[in-house]
Coordinates of C-alpha atoms in Angstrom, one line a residue:
M1 CA 112.4 90.7 100.3
S2 CA 110.6 88.5 97.8
A3 CA 109.8 89.9 94.3
K4 CA 106.1 89.7 94.9
L5 CA 106.3 91.7 98.1
F6 CA 108.5 94.3 96.5
K7 CA 106.0 94.7 93.6
I8 CA 103.2 95.4 96.0
I9 CA 105.1 97.9 98.1
F10 CA 106.3 99.7 95.0
L11 CA 102.8 100.0 93.6
L12 CA 101.3 101.2 96.8
S13 CA 104.0 103.8 97.4
A14 CA 103.0 105.5 94.2
N15 CA 99.5 106.1 95.7
V16 CA 100.0 106.7 99.4
V17 CA 102.6 108.1 101.7
L18 CA 103.2 105.1 103.9
F19 CA 102.6 101.4 103.4
I20 CA 99.1 100.3 104.6
P21 CA 98.3 96.5 104.2
P22 CA 94.7 95.2 104.2
T23 CA 92.7 93.2 106.7
N24 CA 89.3 91.6 106.8
A25 CA 88.5 92.9 110.3
V26 CA 88.6 96.7 109.7
Q27 CA 85.8 98.7 111.4
L28 CA 86.2 102.3 110.2
D29 CA 84.0 105.3 110.6
A30 CA 84.9 108.9 111.0
V31 CA 83.7 112.5 110.7
V32 CA 85.6 115.1 108.7
N33 CA 84.8 118.7 109.5
A34 CA 85.9 121.6 107.2
N35 CA 86.2 125.3 107.7
V36 CA 87.3 128.0 105.3
A37 CA 88.7 131.5 105.8
F38 CA 89.1 133.9 102.9
S39 CA 91.6 136.7 102.7
K40 CA 90.3 139.7 100.6
E41 CA 93.9 141.0 100.5
T42 CA 95.4 138.0 98.9
E43 CA 92.3 136.3 97.5
I44 CA 93.5 133.0 99.0
Y45 CA 91.2 130.5 100.8
K46 CA 92.5 128.7 103.8
Y47 CA 90.9 125.2 104.1
Q48 CA 91.2 123.7 107.6
Y49 CA 90.1 120.1 108.4
S50 CA 89.6 118.1 111.5
V51 CA 89.1 114.3 111.6
S52 CA 87.2 112.5 114.4
S53 CA 87.7 108.8 114.6
D54 CA 84.7 106.7 115.8
I55 CA 85.1 105.1 119.2
N56 CA 84.3 101.7 117.8
N57 CA 87.0 101.7 115.1
T58 CA 89.3 98.7 115.3
Y59 CA 92.4 100.5 114.0
N60 CA 94.1 103.9 114.1
I61 CA 93.8 106.3 111.2
Q62 CA 97.2 107.0 109.6
I63 CA 96.5 108.7 106.3
I64 CA 94.1 111.4 105.2
D65 CA 94.0 111.8 101.4
I66 CA 92.0 114.7 99.7
D67 CA 91.2 114.9 96.0
I68 CA 92.5 118.1 94.3
E69 CA 92.1 117.0 90.6
K70 CA 91.6 120.0 88.2
P71 CA 88.2 119.7 86.5
T72 CA 88.1 119.4 82.8
G73 CA 87.7 122.8 81.1
S74 CA 88.4 124.8 84.3
K75 CA 90.5 127.9 84.4
N76 CA 94.1 127.9 85.5
L77 CA 94.5 129.3 88.9
P78 CA 97.5 131.3 90.2
N79 CA 99.9 130.0 92.8
Q80 CA 101.6 133.1 94.1
G81 CA 101.9 133.2 97.8
L82 CA 101.0 129.5 98.3
M83 CA 103.5 127.8 100.6
I84 CA 104.4 124.2 101.2
I85 CA 105.2 123.7 104.9
E86 CA 107.0 120.5 105.6
R87 CA 107.3 118.4 108.7
N88 CA 110.3 120.2 110.0
G89 CA 108.7 123.6 109.5
T90 CA 110.6 124.4 106.4
Q91 CA 108.5 126.7 104.1
T92 CA 108.9 126.4 100.3
E93 CA 107.2 128.5 97.7
Y94 CA 104.8 126.6 95.4
E95 CA 106.9 127.1 92.3
N96 CA 110.2 126.2 93.9
Y97 CA 108.6 123.1 95.5
W98 CA 107.4 121.9 92.1
T99 CA 110.7 122.7 90.4
L100 CA 112.3 120.1 92.7
K101 CA 109.4 117.6 92.6
S102 CA 108.4 117.7 88.9
K103 CA 110.9 115.1 87.8
G104 CA 109.2 112.6 90.1
F105 CA 105.7 113.7 89.3
P106 CA 105.6 114.2 85.5
G107 CA 102.5 116.1 84.4
L108 CA 101.0 116.2 87.9
M109 CA 101.3 119.9 88.3
Q110 CA 99.0 120.6 85.3
S111 CA 96.4 118.1 86.5
I112 CA 95.8 119.5 90.0
I113 CA 94.4 122.6 91.6
P114 CA 97.4 124.6 92.9
V115 CA 97.5 124.3 96.7
G116 CA 99.8 125.0 99.6
F117 CA 99.7 122.4 102.3
H118 CA 100.6 122.2 105.9
P119 CA 100.6 119.1 108.1
P120 CA 100.0 119.0 111.9
D121 CA 102.9 118.3 114.1
N122 CA 104.4 114.8 113.6
W123 CA 102.6 114.4 110.3
V124 CA 103.9 114.8 106.7
A125 CA 102.1 116.1 103.6
V126 CA 102.8 115.3 100.0
P127 CA 101.1 115.3 96.6
T128 CA 100.3 112.0 95.1
M129 CA 100.0 110.5 91.6
S130 CA 96.3 110.0 92.5
L131 CA 95.8 113.8 92.0
S132 CA 95.5 114.3 95.8
V133 CA 97.3 115.6 98.8
S134 CA 98.0 113.0 101.5
W135 CA 98.7 113.8 105.1
A136 CA 100.3 110.9 106.9
A137 CA 101.3 110.4 110.6
T138 CA 104.9 109.6 111.3
T139 CA 105.5 106.3 113.0
P140 CA 109.1 106.4 114.4
F141 CA 110.3 102.9 115.3
G142 CA 106.8 101.6 114.6
E143 CA 105.2 103.7 117.4
S144 CA 101.5 104.7 117.0
R145 CA 101.3 107.8 119.3
H146 CA 100.8 110.2 116.4
L147 CA 98.0 108.2 114.7
I148 CA 94.4 109.2 115.2
R149 CA 93.1 106.6 117.7
P150 CA 89.5 105.5 118.1
G151 CA 87.5 108.2 119.8
E152 CA 90.1 110.9 119.2
T153 CA 90.0 114.1 117.0
K154 CA 92.9 115.6 115.2
D155 CA 93.0 119.0 113.5
G156 CA 95.7 121.1 111.9
F157 CA 95.2 119.7 108.3
E158 CA 95.5 122.7 106.1
L159 CA 95.3 123.6 102.4
T160 CA 95.6 127.1 100.9
S161 CA 94.4 127.9 97.4
Y162 CA 92.9 130.4 95.1
G163 CA 90.3 127.7 94.3
L164 CA 86.6 128.2 95.2
P165 CA 85.0 125.7 97.7
G166 CA 83.6 122.7 95.9
I167 CA 82.6 119.1 96.6
R168 CA 85.7 116.9 97.3
I169 CA 86.3 113.4 98.4
V170 CA 88.5 112.5 101.4
R171 CA 89.8 109.0 101.8
L172 CA 90.9 107.9 105.3
Y173 CA 93.3 104.9 105.6
V174 CA 94.0 102.9 108.7
S175 CA 97.2 101.3 109.9
V176 CA 97.1 97.5 110.4
P177 CA 99.9 95.0 111.0
F178 CA 102.3 94.5 108.1
A179 CA 102.2 90.7 108.4
K180 CA 98.6 90.6 107.3
L181 CA 99.5 91.9 103.8
L182 CA 100.0 89.0 101.4
E183 CA 97.8 86.2 102.5
E184 CA 94.7 88.3 103.4
A185 CA 94.9 90.5 100.3
F186 CA 95.5 87.7 97.9
N187 CA 92.8 85.5 99.5
K188 CA 90.4 88.4 99.2
A189 CA 91.1 88.8 95.5
Y190 CA 91.6 85.2 94.4
Q191 CA 90.3 83.0 97.3
T192 CA 93.6 81.2 97.4
T193 CA 97.1 81.6 98.9
P194 CA 99.6 83.8 97.0
P195 CA 102.0 82.1 94.6
E196 CA 105.8 82.8 94.7
E197 CA 105.5 85.2 91.7
M198 CA 102.4 87.4 90.8
T199 CA 101.4 88.8 87.5
E200 CA 100.9 92.6 87.0
E201 CA 97.2 92.0 86.9
Q202 CA 97.3 90.3 90.2
V203 CA 99.3 93.1 91.7
V204 CA 96.7 95.6 90.5
A205 CA 94.0 93.5 92.1
I206 CA 95.9 93.4 95.4
N207 CA 96.2 97.2 95.3
K208 CA 92.4 97.5 94.9
V209 CA 91.9 95.3 97.9
V210 CA 94.3 97.4 99.9
R211 CA 92.4 100.5 98.9
D212 CA 89.0 99.1 99.6
E213 CA 89.7 97.2 102.8
T214 CA 91.7 99.8 104.7
S215 CA 89.9 103.0 103.8
I216 CA 86.6 104.9 103.7
R217 CA 85.5 107.7 101.5
I218 CA 83.9 110.8 103.0
T219 CA 82.5 113.8 101.1
T220 CA 83.7 117.2 102.2
I221 CA 84.6 120.5 100.6
G222 CA 87.9 121.6 99.1
P223 CA 89.4 123.8 96.5
T224 CA 88.2 123.6 92.9
S225 CA 88.3 125.8 89.8
P226 CA 85.3 127.3 87.9
Q227 CA 85.0 126.9 84.2
K228 CA 87.5 128.8 82.0
N229 CA 84.6 130.4 80.0
F230 CA 82.3 132.0 82.5
V231 CA 78.6 131.9 81.7
A232 CA 76.4 133.3 84.5
L233 CA 73.5 130.9 83.7
D234 CA 75.7 127.9 83.9
F235 CA 77.1 129.1 87.2
I236 CA 73.7 129.6 88.8
N237 CA 72.8 126.1 87.7
Y238 CA 76.0 124.9 89.3
L239 CA 75.0 126.8 92.5
I240 CA 71.6 125.1 92.5
S241 CA 73.4 121.7 92.2
L242 CA 75.6 122.6 95.2
R243 CA 72.4 123.4 97.2
R244 CA 71.0 120.0 96.3
Q245 CA 74.3 118.2 97.2
A246 CA 74.4 120.0 100.5
E247 CA 71.0 118.5 101.3
T248 CA 72.1 115.0 100.1
H249 CA 75.1 115.1 102.5
L250 CA 72.9 116.3 105.4
W251 CA 74.8 119.6 105.6
I252 CA 71.4 121.4 105.8
T253 CA 70.3 120.5 109.3
Q254 CA 66.9 122.1 109.1
P255 CA 65.2 121.0 105.8
S256 CA 62.5 123.6 106.4
I257 CA 64.8 126.3 105.1
I258 CA 65.2 124.6 101.7
P259 CA 62.1 126.2 100.0
A260 CA 63.4 129.7 100.9
L261 CA 66.8 129.0 99.6
D262 CA 65.4 127.5 96.4
A263 CA 63.1 130.4 95.9
K264 CA 66.0 132.8 96.0
L265 CA 68.1 130.7 93.7
D266 CA 65.2 130.6 91.3
L267 CA 64.9 134.4 91.4
V268 CA 68.5 134.8 90.5
K269 CA 68.1 132.4 87.6
A270 CA 65.1 134.2 86.3
S271 CA 66.8 137.5 86.4
L272 CA 69.9 136.1 84.6
T273 CA 67.6 134.5 82.0
A274 CA 66.0 137.9 81.4
N275 CA 69.5 139.4 81.0
N276 CA 68.8 141.6 84.0
N277 CA 72.1 141.5 85.9
A278 CA 71.1 144.4 88.2
A279 CA 68.1 142.4 89.5
A280 CA 70.3 139.3 89.7
I281 CA 72.8 141.1 92.0
T282 CA 69.9 142.3 94.2
D283 CA 68.6 138.7 94.4
L284 CA 72.1 137.4 95.2
N285 CA 72.4 139.9 98.1
D286 CA 69.1 138.6 99.5
L287 CA 70.5 135.0 99.1
I288 CA 73.7 136.0 100.9
N289 CA 71.6 137.5 103.8
E290 CA 69.5 134.3 104.0
V291 CA 72.7 132.1 104.2
E292 CA 74.2 134.4 106.8
N293 CA 71.1 134.3 108.9
K294 CA 70.9 130.5 108.8
K295 CA 74.6 129.7 109.5
K296 CA 75.2 127.6 112.6
V297 CA 71.4 127.3 113.0
A298 CA 70.4 125.4 109.9
L299 CA 73.6 125.0 107.9
T300 CA 76.8 123.1 108.8
S301 CA 80.0 124.8 108.1
E302 CA 80.3 122.9 104.8
A303 CA 76.9 124.1 103.5
Y304 CA 77.5 127.6 104.6
I305 CA 80.9 127.7 102.9
L306 CA 79.7 126.2 99.7
L307 CA 76.8 128.6 99.3
K308 CA 78.4 131.8 100.6
F309 CA 81.6 131.8 98.7
N310 CA 80.1 130.6 95.4
V311 CA 77.3 133.2 95.7
L312 CA 79.9 135.9 96.3
Y313 CA 81.9 134.7 93.3
L314 CA 78.9 135.0 91.0
R315 CA 78.0 138.4 92.4
E316 CA 81.5 139.7 91.9
K317 CA 81.5 138.4 88.3
L318 CA 78.3 140.2 87.6
L319 CA 79.5 143.4 89.2
R320 CA 82.6 143.4 87.1
S321 CA 80.5 142.9 83.9
K322 CA 78.7 146.2 84.5

């Protein structure tokens, strides 16, 4: 193997599970659906994802990568009861898993939301230095039967966490022929054929081409952590921003309900501004009822999950402050 090829593979392997070379002919579109279940007993959220590959895609989807970076200033979340389930079904407790992995991922544990993760059959799941979890299809002997083919849907991608639902980015990567790597990637970055040896700057540029040419970014929901210092007014402003983002991402399927949602959010904010927590709790109950009434009718699962669980979190904080 040439030095230049080794450098590229080494750099990419730090960011993704399997090696994915670029191509100029990638047609890639997909839908990521998210659902969340919450256990009152354990206070753990289970995030479940499905990925539907567009029928017109030119390649199979091989990697699903979800951001789990810990926001600046956010509280540290517990990890008790979170399990890492590996491809062979082996279950490892979160702390034990990271005791084994920490040498290869220095500082990573402090920079991410604690999550358990579970791959579908014939997929693997690992944390990455990009502060994400990657699920990757196995390809024994170069076979593609476990990849997500155009027109197919795959579910079974799971995270568990104490983290509240928030806005997250999923990046989907396709699998393309290895032989396309050097010439196409280098041509894309430098408009010329690759030299025998490449500089580190050139290797970084090649990596960017790989990332851009073989993947798409999709907004979804995933675990995050609220701010360490809870301020009710700050949190209602955050809730208002979530409502607006739900609209931006077309998760509110009937825009006619937006004025009613906004009016109820404004009532909560006015009550909190007046230091009237009792009234704010009543207003939050009304908001929860509105969200429940509109689920499946005017809200996608993503909008419903974002609004419901964050409203419940704010209500619980206010109830405990009595």
